[in-house]
PDB file of C-alpha atoms in Angstrom:
ATOM      1  CA  MET A  23     -16.845  -5.263   7.046  1.00  0.00           C
ATOM      2  CA  GLY A  24     -16.333  -2.290   4.776  1.00  0.00           C
ATOM      3  CA  LYS A  25     -16.568   1.370   5.652  1.00  0.00           C
ATOM      4  CA  PHE A  26     -16.929   4.707   3.935  1.00  0.00           C
ATOM      5  CA  VAL A  27     -14.282   7.190   5.062  1.00  0.00           C
ATOM      6  CA  ILE A  28     -15.233  10.857   4.539  1.00  0.00           C
ATOM      7  CA  THR A  29     -12.319  13.283   4.239  1.00  0.00           C
ATOM      8  CA  LYS A  30     -11.834  16.859   3.109  1.00  0.00           C
ATOM      9  CA  ARG A  31      -9.648  17.691   0.121  1.00  0.00           C
ATOM     10  CA  THR A  32      -7.176  20.563   0.165  1.00  0.00           C
ATOM     11  CA  ASN A  33      -9.609  22.575  -1.995  1.00  0.00           C
ATOM     12  CA  GLY A  34     -12.297  22.221   0.698  1.00  0.00           C
ATOM     13  CA  GLU A  35     -14.381  19.606  -1.115  1.00  0.00           C
ATOM     14  CA  PHE A  36     -15.579  16.456   0.642  1.00  0.00           C
ATOM     15  CA  GLN A  37     -14.890  13.000  -0.724  1.00  0.00           C
ATOM     16  CA  PHE A  38     -15.306   9.432   0.424  1.00  0.00           C
ATOM     17  CA  ASN A  39     -13.360   6.243  -0.018  1.00  0.00           C
ATOM     18  CA  LEU A  40     -14.972   2.841   0.343  1.00  0.00           C
ATOM     19  CA  LYS A  41     -12.524   0.619   2.168  1.00  0.00           C
ATOM     20  CA  ALA A  42     -12.714  -3.159   2.385  1.00  0.00           C
ATOM     21  CA  GLY A  43     -12.434  -4.970   5.693  1.00  0.00           C
ATOM     22  CA  ASN A  44      -8.648  -5.183   5.212  1.00  0.00           C
ATOM     23  CA  GLY A  45      -8.415  -1.390   4.928  1.00  0.00           C
ATOM     24  CA  GLN A  46      -7.729  -1.330   1.179  1.00  0.00           C
ATOM     25  CA  THR A  47      -9.502   1.429  -0.768  1.00  0.00           C
ATOM     26  CA  ILE A  48     -11.794  -0.118  -3.385  1.00  0.00           C
ATOM     27  CA  LEU A  49     -13.760   2.942  -4.573  1.00  0.00           C
ATOM     28  CA  THR A  50     -13.063   6.691  -4.511  1.00  0.00           C
ATOM     29  CA  SER A  51     -15.700   9.375  -5.008  1.00  0.00           C
ATOM     30  CA  GLU A  52     -15.669  12.653  -6.840  1.00  0.00           C
ATOM     31  CA  GLY A  53     -15.376  15.874  -4.852  1.00  0.00           C
ATOM     32  CA  TYR A  54     -18.545  17.258  -3.251  1.00  0.00           C
ATOM     33  CA  THR A  55     -19.101  20.862  -2.178  1.00  0.00           C
ATOM     34  CA  THR A  56     -21.114  19.857   0.908  1.00  0.00           C
ATOM     35  CA  LYS A  57     -20.977  17.008   3.396  1.00  0.00           C
ATOM     36  CA  ALA A  58     -24.693  16.360   2.762  1.00  0.00           C
ATOM     37  CA  ALA A  59     -24.008  15.790  -0.942  1.00  0.00           C
ATOM     38  CA  CYS A  60     -21.126  13.466   0.005  1.00  0.00           C
ATOM     39  CA  THR A  61     -23.431  11.474   2.285  1.00  0.00           C
ATOM     40  CA  ASN A  62     -25.988  11.236  -0.529  1.00  0.00           C
ATOM     41  CA  GLY A  63     -23.204   9.855  -2.726  1.00  0.00           C
ATOM     42  CA  ILE A  64     -22.532   7.135  -0.157  1.00  0.00           C
ATOM     43  CA  GLU A  65     -26.222   6.181  -0.115  1.00  0.00           C
ATOM     44  CA  SER A  66     -26.134   6.056  -3.922  1.00  0.00           C
ATOM     45  CA  VAL A  67     -23.155   3.671  -3.813  1.00  0.00           C
ATOM     46  CA  LYS A  68     -24.982   1.414  -1.349  1.00  0.00           C
ATOM     47  CA  THR A  69     -27.975   1.219  -3.704  1.00  0.00           C
ATOM     48  CA  ASN A  70     -26.290   1.121  -7.115  1.00  0.00           C
ATOM     49  CA  SER A  71     -23.523  -1.305  -6.139  1.00  0.00           C
ATOM     50  CA  GLN A  72     -26.098  -4.100  -6.088  1.00  0.00           C
ATOM     51  CA  ASP A  73     -26.830  -3.722  -9.817  1.00  0.00           C
ATOM     52  CA  ASP A  74     -24.034  -5.178 -11.956  1.00  0.00           C
ATOM     53  CA  SER A  75     -25.092  -3.052 -14.947  1.00  0.00           C
ATOM     54  CA  ARG A  76     -24.086   0.072 -12.972  1.00  0.00           C
ATOM     55  CA  PHE A  77     -20.419  -0.977 -13.102  1.00  0.00           C
ATOM     56  CA  ASP A  78     -18.747   0.490 -16.184  1.00  0.00           C
ATOM     57  CA  ARG A  79     -15.734  -1.695 -16.929  1.00  0.00           C
ATOM     58  CA  LYS A  80     -13.015   0.378 -18.593  1.00  0.00           C
ATOM     59  CA  GLU A  81      -9.408   0.220 -19.730  1.00  0.00           C
ATOM     60  CA  ALA A  82      -6.975   3.096 -19.224  1.00  0.00           C
ATOM     61  CA  LYS A  83      -4.691   4.335 -21.992  1.00  0.00           C
ATOM     62  CA  ASN A  84      -1.849   2.369 -20.389  1.00  0.00           C
ATOM     63  CA  GLY A  85      -3.913  -0.829 -20.760  1.00  0.00           C
ATOM     64  CA  LYS A  86      -4.757  -1.216 -17.087  1.00  0.00           C
ATOM     65  CA  PRO A  87      -8.348  -2.212 -16.275  1.00  0.00           C
ATOM     66  CA  TYR A  88     -10.480  -0.170 -13.875  1.00  0.00           C
ATOM     67  CA  PHE A  89     -14.157   0.532 -13.286  1.00  0.00           C
ATOM     68  CA  ASN A  90     -16.576   3.362 -12.581  1.00  0.00           C
ATOM     69  CA  LEU A  91     -19.763   2.946 -10.586  1.00  0.00           C
ATOM     70  CA  LYS A  92     -22.606   4.956 -12.106  1.00  0.00           C
ATOM     71  CA  ALA A  93     -25.952   6.114 -10.756  1.00  0.00           C
ATOM     72  CA  SER A  94     -29.193   5.463 -12.641  1.00  0.00           C
ATOM     73  CA  ASN A  95     -28.796   8.879 -14.337  1.00  0.00           C
ATOM     74  CA  GLY A  96     -25.396   7.833 -15.720  1.00  0.00           C
ATOM     75  CA  GLN A  97     -23.356  10.080 -13.404  1.00  0.00           C
ATOM     76  CA  ILE A  98     -20.161   8.524 -12.038  1.00  0.00           C
ATOM     77  CA  ILE A  99     -20.427   8.052  -8.265  1.00  0.00           C
ATOM     78  CA  GLY A 100     -17.023   6.476  -7.731  1.00  0.00           C
ATOM     79  CA  SER A 101     -13.970   5.085  -9.493  1.00  0.00           C
ATOM     80  CA  SER A 102     -11.613   2.247  -8.724  1.00  0.00           C
ATOM     81  CA  GLU A 103      -7.870   2.062  -8.716  1.00  0.00           C
ATOM     82  CA  MET A 104      -6.006   0.746 -11.754  1.00  0.00           C
ATOM     83  CA  TYR A 105      -5.724  -3.039 -11.699  1.00  0.00           C
ATOM     84  CA  GLU A 106      -3.064  -5.318 -13.115  1.00  0.00           C
ATOM     85  CA  SER A 107      -5.583  -7.691 -14.734  1.00  0.00           C
ATOM     86  CA  VAL A 108      -9.223  -8.005 -15.728  1.00  0.00           C
ATOM     87  CA  SER A 109      -9.724 -10.690 -13.074  1.00  0.00           C
ATOM     88  CA  ALA A 110      -8.346  -8.335 -10.392  1.00  0.00           C
ATOM     89  CA  ARG A 111     -10.816  -5.669 -11.576  1.00  0.00           C
ATOM     90  CA  GLU A 112     -13.676  -8.181 -11.305  1.00  0.00           C
ATOM     91  CA  ASN A 113     -12.542  -9.016  -7.765  1.00  0.00           C
ATOM     92  CA  GLY A 114     -12.642  -5.280  -6.997  1.00  0.00           C
ATOM     93  CA  ILE A 115     -16.210  -5.037  -8.292  1.00  0.00           C
ATOM     94  CA  GLU A 116     -17.237  -8.031  -6.177  1.00  0.00           C
ATOM     95  CA  SER A 117     -15.615  -6.390  -3.159  1.00  0.00           C
ATOM     96  CA  VAL A 118     -17.656  -3.205  -3.696  1.00  0.00           C
ATOM     97  CA  LYS A 119     -20.845  -5.283  -4.027  1.00  0.00           C
ATOM     98  CA  LYS A 120     -20.030  -7.078  -0.788  1.00  0.00           C
ATOM     99  CA  ASN A 121     -18.758  -4.142   1.314  1.00  0.00           C
ATOM    100  CA  ALA A 122     -20.962  -1.214   0.257  1.00  0.00           C
ATOM    101  CA  PRO A 123     -24.473  -2.209   1.433  1.00  0.00           C
ATOM    102  CA  GLU A 124     -23.569  -2.591   5.122  1.00  0.00           C
ATOM    103  CA  GLY A 125     -20.636  -0.185   5.098  1.00  0.00           C
ATOM    104  CA  THR A 126     -20.396   2.100   8.124  1.00  0.00           C
ATOM    105  CA  ILE A 127     -19.460   5.779   7.835  1.00  0.00           C
ATOM    106  CA  ASP A 128     -16.221   7.055   9.347  1.00  0.00           C
ATOM    107  CA  ASP A 129     -16.408  10.858   9.149  1.00  0.00           C
ATOM    108  CA  GLN A 130     -12.862  12.194   9.557  1.00  0.00           C
ATOM    109  CA  THR A 131     -13.879  15.819   8.956  1.00  0.00           C
ATOM    110  CA  VAL A 132     -15.279  16.450  12.452  1.00  0.00           C
TER     111      VAL A 132
END
């Protein structure tokens, strides 16, 4: 089962990573100024990850595919790593869909 790991950046902002059952990071958030905002971001991922239209499939300048998960207002909630192929990116999206809804929270800032 997946989990959301909350950490603190060196600049004091909070962020979360969604990790798959194997421990691999499949989605990384933006920085949040408060832990409450970070937790709201996690709830947004749980909700929006079930709607395929919220996944914005992109290609980096170096040609590598990746994706952003967006909220209903169009704001990016999280971004993926760079993938070697489009099919690997699609597998990453499926992993987010599978792991996010029941993902537990591992708060490493306390």
